[in-house]
C-alpha atoms as a PDB file:
ATOM      1  CA  UNK A   1     206.646  52.378 190.074  1.00  0.00           C
ATOM      2  CA  UNK A   2     205.066  51.366 193.395  1.00  0.00           C
ATOM      3  CA  UNK A   3     202.640  48.407 193.339  1.00  0.00           C
ATOM      4  CA  UNK A   4     198.979  49.350 193.121  1.00  0.00           C
ATOM      5  CA  UNK A   5     197.116  49.314 196.411  1.00  0.00           C
ATOM      6  CA  UNK A   6     194.040  47.136 196.817  1.00  0.00           C
ATOM      7  CA  UNK A   7     191.697  50.109 197.125  1.00  0.00           C
ATOM      8  CA  UNK A   8     193.028  51.421 193.811  1.00  0.00           C
ATOM      9  CA  UNK A   9     191.825  48.246 192.101  1.00  0.00           C
ATOM     10  CA  UNK A  10     188.492  48.261 193.931  1.00  0.00           C
ATOM     11  CA  UNK A  11     187.774  51.796 192.601  1.00  0.00           C
ATOM     12  CA  UNK A  12     187.997  50.478 189.033  1.00  0.00           C
ATOM     13  CA  UNK A  13     185.164  47.983 189.596  1.00  0.00           C
ATOM     14  CA  UNK A  14     181.602  48.791 188.501  1.00  0.00           C
ATOM     15  CA  UNK A  15     179.446  50.116 191.324  1.00  0.00           C
ATOM     16  CA  UNK A  16     176.480  48.399 193.060  1.00  0.00           C
ATOM     17  CA  UNK A  17     177.669  44.814 192.587  1.00  0.00           C
ATOM     18  CA  UNK A  18     176.275  41.787 194.480  1.00  0.00           C
ATOM     19  CA  UNK A  19     178.233  40.790 197.599  1.00  0.00           C
ATOM     20  CA  UNK A  20     181.717  39.708 196.519  1.00  0.00           C
ATOM     21  CA  UNK A  21     185.444  39.961 197.002  1.00  0.00           C
ATOM     22  CA  UNK A  22     188.531  40.911 195.078  1.00  0.00           C
ATOM     23  CA  UNK A  23     190.235  37.667 194.050  1.00  0.00           C
ATOM     24  CA  UNK A  24     193.184  38.992 192.116  1.00  0.00           C
ATOM     25  CA  UNK A  25     195.728  39.887 191.036  1.00  0.00           C
ATOM     26  CA  UNK A  26     197.746  38.236 193.776  1.00  0.00           C
ATOM     27  CA  UNK A  27     200.502  40.855 193.550  1.00  0.00           C
ATOM     28  CA  UNK A  28     198.966  44.006 191.983  1.00  0.00           C
ATOM     29  CA  UNK A  29     200.988  45.648 189.247  1.00  0.00           C
ATOM     30  CA  UNK A  30     199.809  48.272 186.765  1.00  0.00           C
ATOM     31  CA  UNK A  31     199.065  45.815 183.962  1.00  0.00           C
ATOM     32  CA  UNK A  32     197.626  42.928 185.982  1.00  0.00           C
ATOM     33  CA  UNK A  33     193.858  42.482 185.432  1.00  0.00           C
ATOM     34  CA  UNK A  34     191.622  42.836 188.453  1.00  0.00           C
ATOM     35  CA  UNK A  35     189.372  39.830 189.150  1.00  0.00           C
ATOM     36  CA  UNK A  36     186.248  40.141 191.294  1.00  0.00           C
ATOM     37  CA  UNK A  37     184.217  37.111 192.470  1.00  0.00           C
ATOM     38  CA  UNK A  38     180.727  36.971 193.949  1.00  0.00           C
ATOM     39  CA  UNK A  39     180.272  35.392 197.360  1.00  0.00           C
ATOM     40  CA  UNK A  40     178.170  32.368 196.623  1.00  0.00           C
ATOM     41  CA  UNK A  41     175.169  32.150 194.277  1.00  0.00           C
ATOM     42  CA  UNK A  42     173.833  35.371 192.790  1.00  0.00           C
ATOM     43  CA  UNK A  43     170.032  35.884 192.619  1.00  0.00           C
ATOM     44  CA  UNK A  44     168.819  36.985 189.183  1.00  0.00           C
ATOM     45  CA  UNK A  45     172.169  35.989 187.777  1.00  0.00           C
ATOM     46  CA  UNK A  46     171.173  36.225 184.110  1.00  0.00           C
ATOM     47  CA  UNK A  47     170.014  39.825 184.580  1.00  0.00           C
ATOM     48  CA  UNK A  48     173.253  40.707 186.323  1.00  0.00           C
ATOM     49  CA  UNK A  49     175.254  39.159 183.484  1.00  0.00           C
ATOM     50  CA  UNK A  50     173.257  41.023 180.837  1.00  0.00           C
ATOM     51  CA  UNK A  51     173.733  44.415 182.528  1.00  0.00           C
ATOM     52  CA  UNK A  52     177.448  43.952 183.149  1.00  0.00           C
ATOM     53  CA  UNK A  53     178.005  42.547 179.644  1.00  0.00           C
ATOM     54  CA  UNK A  54     176.280  45.568 178.106  1.00  0.00           C
ATOM     55  CA  UNK A  55     178.508  47.855 180.161  1.00  0.00           C
ATOM     56  CA  UNK A  56     181.768  45.956 179.572  1.00  0.00           C
ATOM     57  CA  UNK A  57     183.248  48.382 177.032  1.00  0.00           C
ATOM     58  CA  UNK A  58     182.708  51.350 179.367  1.00  0.00           C
ATOM     59  CA  UNK A  59     183.735  49.603 182.569  1.00  0.00           C
ATOM     60  CA  UNK A  60     186.607  47.534 181.149  1.00  0.00           C
ATOM     61  CA  UNK A  61     185.324  44.489 183.047  1.00  0.00           C
ATOM     62  CA  UNK A  62     183.945  41.421 181.328  1.00  0.00           C
ATOM     63  CA  UNK A  63     181.380  39.227 183.159  1.00  0.00           C
ATOM     64  CA  UNK A  64     182.006  35.481 183.457  1.00  0.00           C
ATOM     65  CA  UNK A  65     179.476  32.927 184.638  1.00  0.00           C
ATOM     66  CA  UNK A  66     180.676  30.231 187.048  1.00  0.00           C
ATOM     67  CA  UNK A  67     178.975  27.088 188.294  1.00  0.00           C
ATOM     68  CA  UNK A  68     180.455  27.570 191.750  1.00  0.00           C
ATOM     69  CA  UNK A  69     182.551  30.087 193.650  1.00  0.00           C
ATOM     70  CA  UNK A  70     185.313  28.490 191.740  1.00  0.00           C
ATOM     71  CA  UNK A  71     188.428  26.900 193.149  1.00  0.00           C
ATOM     72  CA  UNK A  72     190.128  26.569 189.749  1.00  0.00           C
ATOM     73  CA  UNK A  73     191.003  30.246 189.283  1.00  0.00           C
ATOM     74  CA  UNK A  74     194.518  31.525 189.797  1.00  0.00           C
ATOM     75  CA  UNK A  75     194.523  35.186 188.691  1.00  0.00           C
ATOM     76  CA  UNK A  76     197.581  36.202 186.740  1.00  0.00           C
ATOM     77  CA  UNK A  77     198.493  38.709 184.055  1.00  0.00           C
ATOM     78  CA  UNK A  78     197.668  38.838 180.361  1.00  0.00           C
ATOM     79  CA  UNK A  79     200.532  41.259 179.832  1.00  0.00           C
ATOM     80  CA  UNK A  80     202.990  38.353 179.601  1.00  0.00           C
ATOM     81  CA  UNK A  81     203.579  36.999 176.070  1.00  0.00           C
ATOM     82  CA  UNK A  82     200.742  34.759 174.919  1.00  0.00           C
ATOM     83  CA  UNK A  83     201.886  31.861 172.718  1.00  0.00           C
ATOM     84  CA  UNK A  84     200.721  31.517 169.145  1.00  0.00           C
ATOM     85  CA  UNK A  85     197.844  29.049 168.691  1.00  0.00           C
ATOM     86  CA  UNK A  86     200.326  26.241 167.943  1.00  0.00           C
ATOM     87  CA  UNK A  87     197.787  23.705 169.161  1.00  0.00           C
ATOM     88  CA  UNK A  88     195.968  24.060 165.892  1.00  0.00           C
ATOM     89  CA  UNK A  89     196.699  21.151 163.535  1.00  0.00           C
ATOM     90  CA  UNK A  90     198.993  21.995 160.631  1.00  0.00           C
ATOM     91  CA  UNK A  91     196.294  21.025 158.133  1.00  0.00           C
ATOM     92  CA  UNK A  92     194.125  23.969 159.289  1.00  0.00           C
ATOM     93  CA  UNK A  93     196.745  26.649 158.921  1.00  0.00           C
ATOM     94  CA  UNK A  94     195.146  27.957 155.726  1.00  0.00           C
ATOM     95  CA  UNK A  95     191.679  28.217 157.275  1.00  0.00           C
ATOM     96  CA  UNK A  96     191.302  31.950 157.772  1.00  0.00           C
ATOM     97  CA  UNK A  97     187.575  31.936 158.103  1.00  0.00           C
ATOM     98  CA  UNK A  98     187.220  34.852 155.714  1.00  0.00           C
ATOM     99  CA  UNK A  99     183.500  35.518 155.341  1.00  0.00           C
ATOM    100  CA  UNK A 100     182.589  33.286 158.276  1.00  0.00           C
ATOM    101  CA  UNK A 101     182.606  36.107 160.850  1.00  0.00           C
ATOM    102  CA  UNK A 102     179.814  37.870 158.982  1.00  0.00           C
ATOM    103  CA  UNK A 103     177.996  34.688 158.120  1.00  0.00           C
ATOM    104  CA  UNK A 104     178.143  35.422 154.410  1.00  0.00           C
ATOM    105  CA  UNK A 105     180.694  32.834 153.363  1.00  0.00           C
ATOM    106  CA  UNK A 106     180.368  29.881 150.983  1.00  0.00           C
ATOM    107  CA  UNK A 107     176.638  29.194 151.276  1.00  0.00           C
ATOM    108  CA  UNK A 108     176.680  27.147 148.114  1.00  0.00           C
ATOM    109  CA  UNK A 109     179.301  24.881 149.627  1.00  0.00           C
ATOM    110  CA  UNK A 110     177.288  24.679 152.815  1.00  0.00           C
ATOM    111  CA  UNK A 111     174.139  23.663 150.953  1.00  0.00           C
ATOM    112  CA  UNK A 112     176.053  21.039 149.000  1.00  0.00           C
ATOM    113  CA  UNK A 113     177.364  19.689 152.261  1.00  0.00           C
ATOM    114  CA  UNK A 114     173.887  19.280 153.734  1.00  0.00           C
ATOM    115  CA  UNK A 115     173.630  15.797 152.248  1.00  0.00           C
ATOM    116  CA  UNK A 116     177.209  14.859 153.051  1.00  0.00           C
ATOM    117  CA  UNK A 117     176.460  14.147 156.702  1.00  0.00           C
ATOM    118  CA  UNK A 118     172.923  13.744 158.082  1.00  0.00           C
ATOM    119  CA  UNK A 119     172.951  14.706 161.719  1.00  0.00           C
ATOM    120  CA  UNK A 120     170.734  15.618 164.650  1.00  0.00           C
ATOM    121  CA  UNK A 121     171.853  16.311 168.181  1.00  0.00           C
ATOM    122  CA  UNK A 122     170.428  14.737 171.329  1.00  0.00           C
ATOM    123  CA  UNK A 123     171.960  15.434 174.770  1.00  0.00           C
ATOM    124  CA  UNK A 124     174.944  17.010 173.051  1.00  0.00           C
ATOM    125  CA  UNK A 125     175.670  13.881 170.987  1.00  0.00           C
ATOM    126  CA  UNK A 126     175.642  14.128 167.171  1.00  0.00           C
ATOM    127  CA  UNK A 127     173.724  11.340 165.463  1.00  0.00           C
ATOM    128  CA  UNK A 128     173.458  10.623 161.743  1.00  0.00           C
ATOM    129  CA  UNK A 129     169.746  10.293 161.122  1.00  0.00           C
ATOM    130  CA  UNK A 130     168.189  13.409 159.613  1.00  0.00           C
ATOM    131  CA  UNK A 131     169.363  15.904 157.018  1.00  0.00           C
ATOM    132  CA  UNK A 132     170.450  19.230 158.583  1.00  0.00           C
ATOM    133  CA  UNK A 133     169.340  21.283 155.564  1.00  0.00           C
ATOM    134  CA  UNK A 134     170.986  24.446 154.255  1.00  0.00           C
ATOM    135  CA  UNK A 135     172.608  27.060 156.451  1.00  0.00           C
ATOM    136  CA  UNK A 136     170.000  29.667 157.359  1.00  0.00           C
ATOM    137  CA  UNK A 137     170.139  33.372 156.587  1.00  0.00           C
ATOM    138  CA  UNK A 138     171.705  36.028 158.800  1.00  0.00           C
ATOM    139  CA  UNK A 139     172.271  34.678 162.293  1.00  0.00           C
ATOM    140  CA  UNK A 140     172.076  36.590 165.559  1.00  0.00           C
ATOM    141  CA  UNK A 141     175.210  38.651 166.269  1.00  0.00           C
ATOM    142  CA  UNK A 142     177.867  37.766 168.849  1.00  0.00           C
ATOM    143  CA  UNK A 143     176.166  39.649 171.689  1.00  0.00           C
ATOM    144  CA  UNK A 144     172.788  38.062 171.052  1.00  0.00           C
ATOM    145  CA  UNK A 145     174.309  34.612 170.874  1.00  0.00           C
ATOM    146  CA  UNK A 146     176.196  35.201 174.096  1.00  0.00           C
ATOM    147  CA  UNK A 147     172.957  36.316 175.822  1.00  0.00           C
ATOM    148  CA  UNK A 148     171.136  33.198 174.626  1.00  0.00           C
ATOM    149  CA  UNK A 149     173.832  30.961 176.076  1.00  0.00           C
ATOM    150  CA  UNK A 150     174.024  32.926 179.323  1.00  0.00           C
ATOM    151  CA  UNK A 151     170.271  32.563 179.840  1.00  0.00           C
ATOM    152  CA  UNK A 152     170.417  28.853 179.218  1.00  0.00           C
ATOM    153  CA  UNK A 153     173.337  28.227 181.590  1.00  0.00           C
ATOM    154  CA  UNK A 154     171.551  30.112 184.335  1.00  0.00           C
ATOM    155  CA  UNK A 155     168.246  28.394 183.664  1.00  0.00           C
ATOM    156  CA  UNK A 156     169.821  24.915 183.685  1.00  0.00           C
ATOM    157  CA  UNK A 157     171.811  25.524 186.878  1.00  0.00           C
ATOM    158  CA  UNK A 158     175.202  25.326 185.135  1.00  0.00           C
ATOM    159  CA  UNK A 159     175.874  28.910 186.299  1.00  0.00           C
ATOM    160  CA  UNK A 160     175.316  30.117 189.879  1.00  0.00           C
ATOM    161  CA  UNK A 161     178.118  32.581 190.561  1.00  0.00           C
ATOM    162  CA  UNK A 162     179.613  35.568 188.804  1.00  0.00           C
ATOM    163  CA  UNK A 163     183.119  36.911 188.155  1.00  0.00           C
ATOM    164  CA  UNK A 164     184.187  40.204 186.687  1.00  0.00           C
ATOM    165  CA  UNK A 165     187.554  40.275 184.889  1.00  0.00           C
ATOM    166  CA  UNK A 166     189.455  43.258 183.594  1.00  0.00           C
ATOM    167  CA  UNK A 167     190.053  42.176 179.979  1.00  0.00           C
ATOM    168  CA  UNK A 168     189.346  43.722 176.617  1.00  0.00           C
ATOM    169  CA  UNK A 169     188.023  40.576 174.909  1.00  0.00           C
ATOM    170  CA  UNK A 170     186.356  37.445 176.142  1.00  0.00           C
ATOM    171  CA  UNK A 171     189.023  35.130 174.700  1.00  0.00           C
ATOM    172  CA  UNK A 172     191.481  36.480 177.287  1.00  0.00           C
ATOM    173  CA  UNK A 173     189.300  35.375 180.244  1.00  0.00           C
ATOM    174  CA  UNK A 174     190.975  31.957 180.775  1.00  0.00           C
ATOM    175  CA  UNK A 175     194.471  33.503 180.783  1.00  0.00           C
ATOM    176  CA  UNK A 176     193.478  36.428 183.003  1.00  0.00           C
ATOM    177  CA  UNK A 177     191.946  34.238 185.724  1.00  0.00           C
ATOM    178  CA  UNK A 178     194.511  31.473 185.317  1.00  0.00           C
ATOM    179  CA  UNK A 179     191.751  28.928 184.746  1.00  0.00           C
ATOM    180  CA  UNK A 180     192.981  25.414 185.524  1.00  0.00           C
ATOM    181  CA  UNK A 181     190.054  23.487 184.068  1.00  0.00           C
ATOM    182  CA  UNK A 182     191.990  22.073 181.083  1.00  0.00           C
ATOM    183  CA  UNK A 183     195.320  21.891 182.952  1.00  0.00           C
ATOM    184  CA  UNK A 184     195.971  18.250 182.049  1.00  0.00           C
ATOM    185  CA  UNK A 185     195.962  19.187 178.357  1.00  0.00           C
ATOM    186  CA  UNK A 186     196.662  22.914 177.815  1.00  0.00           C
ATOM    187  CA  UNK A 187     197.533  25.868 180.034  1.00  0.00           C
ATOM    188  CA  UNK A 188     195.306  28.937 180.317  1.00  0.00           C
ATOM    189  CA  UNK A 189     197.495  31.120 178.068  1.00  0.00           C
ATOM    190  CA  UNK A 190     197.479  28.482 175.301  1.00  0.00           C
ATOM    191  CA  UNK A 191     193.710  28.126 175.555  1.00  0.00           C
ATOM    192  CA  UNK A 192     193.249  31.874 175.251  1.00  0.00           C
ATOM    193  CA  UNK A 193     195.491  31.939 172.169  1.00  0.00           C
ATOM    194  CA  UNK A 194     193.213  29.427 170.416  1.00  0.00           C
ATOM    195  CA  UNK A 195     190.078  31.228 171.557  1.00  0.00           C
ATOM    196  CA  UNK A 196     191.357  34.480 170.111  1.00  0.00           C
ATOM    197  CA  UNK A 197     191.615  32.834 166.719  1.00  0.00           C
ATOM    198  CA  UNK A 198     188.063  31.496 167.023  1.00  0.00           C
ATOM    199  CA  UNK A 199     186.809  34.857 168.284  1.00  0.00           C
ATOM    200  CA  UNK A 200     188.187  36.484 165.117  1.00  0.00           C
ATOM    201  CA  UNK A 201     187.011  33.814 162.679  1.00  0.00           C
ATOM    202  CA  UNK A 202     183.733  32.547 164.167  1.00  0.00           C
ATOM    203  CA  UNK A 203     182.514  35.308 166.468  1.00  0.00           C
ATOM    204  CA  UNK A 204     182.788  33.192 169.617  1.00  0.00           C
ATOM    205  CA  UNK A 205     182.380  34.676 173.099  1.00  0.00           C
ATOM    206  CA  UNK A 206     183.515  33.027 176.293  1.00  0.00           C
ATOM    207  CA  UNK A 207     180.414  32.957 178.507  1.00  0.00           C
ATOM    208  CA  UNK A 208     181.004  30.540 181.397  1.00  0.00           C
ATOM    209  CA  UNK A 209     183.148  27.965 183.177  1.00  0.00           C
ATOM    210  CA  UNK A 210     182.139  24.919 185.126  1.00  0.00           C
ATOM    211  CA  UNK A 211     184.921  23.174 187.043  1.00  0.00           C
ATOM    212  CA  UNK A 212     186.431  21.633 183.956  1.00  0.00           C
ATOM    213  CA  UNK A 213     183.972  22.698 181.271  1.00  0.00           C
ATOM    214  CA  UNK A 214     184.111  25.735 178.982  1.00  0.00           C
ATOM    215  CA  UNK A 215     181.017  27.256 177.349  1.00  0.00           C
ATOM    216  CA  UNK A 216     181.358  29.599 174.381  1.00  0.00           C
ATOM    217  CA  UNK A 217     178.717  31.119 172.122  1.00  0.00           C
ATOM    218  CA  UNK A 218     179.178  31.078 168.340  1.00  0.00           C
ATOM    219  CA  UNK A 219     177.786  33.827 166.091  1.00  0.00           C
ATOM    220  CA  UNK A 220     179.288  32.750 162.762  1.00  0.00           C
ATOM    221  CA  UNK A 221     179.658  28.980 162.367  1.00  0.00           C
ATOM    222  CA  UNK A 222     181.639  27.734 159.388  1.00  0.00           C
ATOM    223  CA  UNK A 223     179.586  27.999 156.200  1.00  0.00           C
ATOM    224  CA  UNK A 224     181.238  25.271 154.176  1.00  0.00           C
ATOM    225  CA  UNK A 225     181.648  21.582 154.993  1.00  0.00           C
ATOM    226  CA  UNK A 226     185.388  21.739 154.286  1.00  0.00           C
ATOM    227  CA  UNK A 227     185.867  24.501 156.808  1.00  0.00           C
ATOM    228  CA  UNK A 228     183.675  22.655 159.301  1.00  0.00           C
ATOM    229  CA  UNK A 229     185.899  19.577 158.896  1.00  0.00           C
ATOM    230  CA  UNK A 230     188.999  21.690 159.584  1.00  0.00           C
ATOM    231  CA  UNK A 231     187.338  23.238 162.617  1.00  0.00           C
ATOM    232  CA  UNK A 232     186.437  19.786 163.911  1.00  0.00           C
ATOM    233  CA  UNK A 233     190.140  18.890 163.795  1.00  0.00           C
ATOM    234  CA  UNK A 234     190.924  22.063 165.747  1.00  0.00           C
ATOM    235  CA  UNK A 235     188.356  21.096 168.381  1.00  0.00           C
ATOM    236  CA  UNK A 236     189.915  17.664 168.720  1.00  0.00           C
ATOM    237  CA  UNK A 237     193.462  19.101 168.985  1.00  0.00           C
ATOM    238  CA  UNK A 238     192.327  21.417 171.784  1.00  0.00           C
ATOM    239  CA  UNK A 239     189.978  19.075 173.642  1.00  0.00           C
ATOM    240  CA  UNK A 240     190.156  15.378 172.746  1.00  0.00           C
ATOM    241  CA  UNK A 241     188.446  14.433 176.045  1.00  0.00           C
ATOM    242  CA  UNK A 242     185.030  15.653 174.895  1.00  0.00           C
ATOM    243  CA  UNK A 243     185.212  13.281 171.915  1.00  0.00           C
ATOM    244  CA  UNK A 244     185.764  10.340 174.290  1.00  0.00           C
ATOM    245  CA  UNK A 245     182.983  11.514 176.625  1.00  0.00           C
ATOM    246  CA  UNK A 246     180.369  10.155 174.173  1.00  0.00           C
ATOM    247  CA  UNK A 247     181.835   6.952 172.697  1.00  0.00           C
ATOM    248  CA  UNK A 248     178.470   6.141 171.065  1.00  0.00           C
ATOM    249  CA  UNK A 249     178.497   9.346 169.037  1.00  0.00           C
ATOM    250  CA  UNK A 250     178.924   9.440 165.273  1.00  0.00           C
ATOM    251  CA  UNK A 251     181.812  11.880 165.065  1.00  0.00           C
ATOM    252  CA  UNK A 252     181.873  11.708 161.304  1.00  0.00           C
ATOM    253  CA  UNK A 253     178.715  13.809 161.537  1.00  0.00           C
ATOM    254  CA  UNK A 254     180.387  16.421 163.722  1.00  0.00           C
ATOM    255  CA  UNK A 255     181.348  18.868 160.916  1.00  0.00           C
ATOM    256  CA  UNK A 256     177.744  19.139 159.765  1.00  0.00           C
ATOM    257  CA  UNK A 257     176.693  19.800 163.358  1.00  0.00           C
ATOM    258  CA  UNK A 258     179.243  22.616 163.647  1.00  0.00           C
ATOM    259  CA  UNK A 259     177.672  24.411 160.686  1.00  0.00           C
ATOM    260  CA  UNK A 260     174.437  24.870 162.660  1.00  0.00           C
ATOM    261  CA  UNK A 261     175.366  25.232 166.322  1.00  0.00           C
ATOM    262  CA  UNK A 262     175.197  28.535 168.181  1.00  0.00           C
ATOM    263  CA  UNK A 263     177.413  27.372 171.042  1.00  0.00           C
ATOM    264  CA  UNK A 264     180.256  24.967 171.774  1.00  0.00           C
ATOM    265  CA  UNK A 265     181.000  23.036 174.946  1.00  0.00           C
ATOM    266  CA  UNK A 266     184.448  21.695 175.861  1.00  0.00           C
ATOM    267  CA  UNK A 267     185.118  19.319 178.734  1.00  0.00           C
ATOM    268  CA  UNK A 268     188.487  18.138 180.000  1.00  0.00           C
ATOM    269  CA  UNK A 269     188.937  15.061 182.216  1.00  0.00           C
END
């Protein structure tokens, strides 16, 4: 089969986009995902993200917020074998998250855990000083959580540019664009493998990248303290740098924080 021509890929993109360019794939082949990147900051970025996110199933393109017209993207293919999430610690292998995706898991266990670690969060740092209380009732769904995070990133200036990536699920975004943000610790394919597991178990959605920071929304946090502890170990296995970013933090309180957060941030040095 002859390689796809550039105009063939361009025709697959949604219409009426902001000014931008086709970034990848470098060598078009039938199964390589197309990657489009805006030229510089995008006005009304949150509205653009919302419209393109709502249309992602029809268009086949998933929006991705970027802090800059990013220099850490190396578009590749997701058709190559993706490794199993072997980064996950062996002790969490039995954590399937059953019930967590719908938010109807072990609420009794969650309530019992409320007194196990008293935590509040200031500037992203967990501190043991106030009881978190029981897990609330039904939480917003994955799409609503993703929209909340997208609005905040745009409002705070952590997102200025936009990418569109031809993937079927947000967890595949790092692998599809060849994101090099965590390159000192894990490659893009390995990161996507872990994110797929979290997407299935906790309803996460990949919303944005900064240069070496990943932002994901979370629709169904763990509903028992034991599962939150296991998840905390998974976070550390994937991204130990963020735990060293705040040496003053009380990381024993981290599991209780995870039971209540609607988004996670990962930073690699």
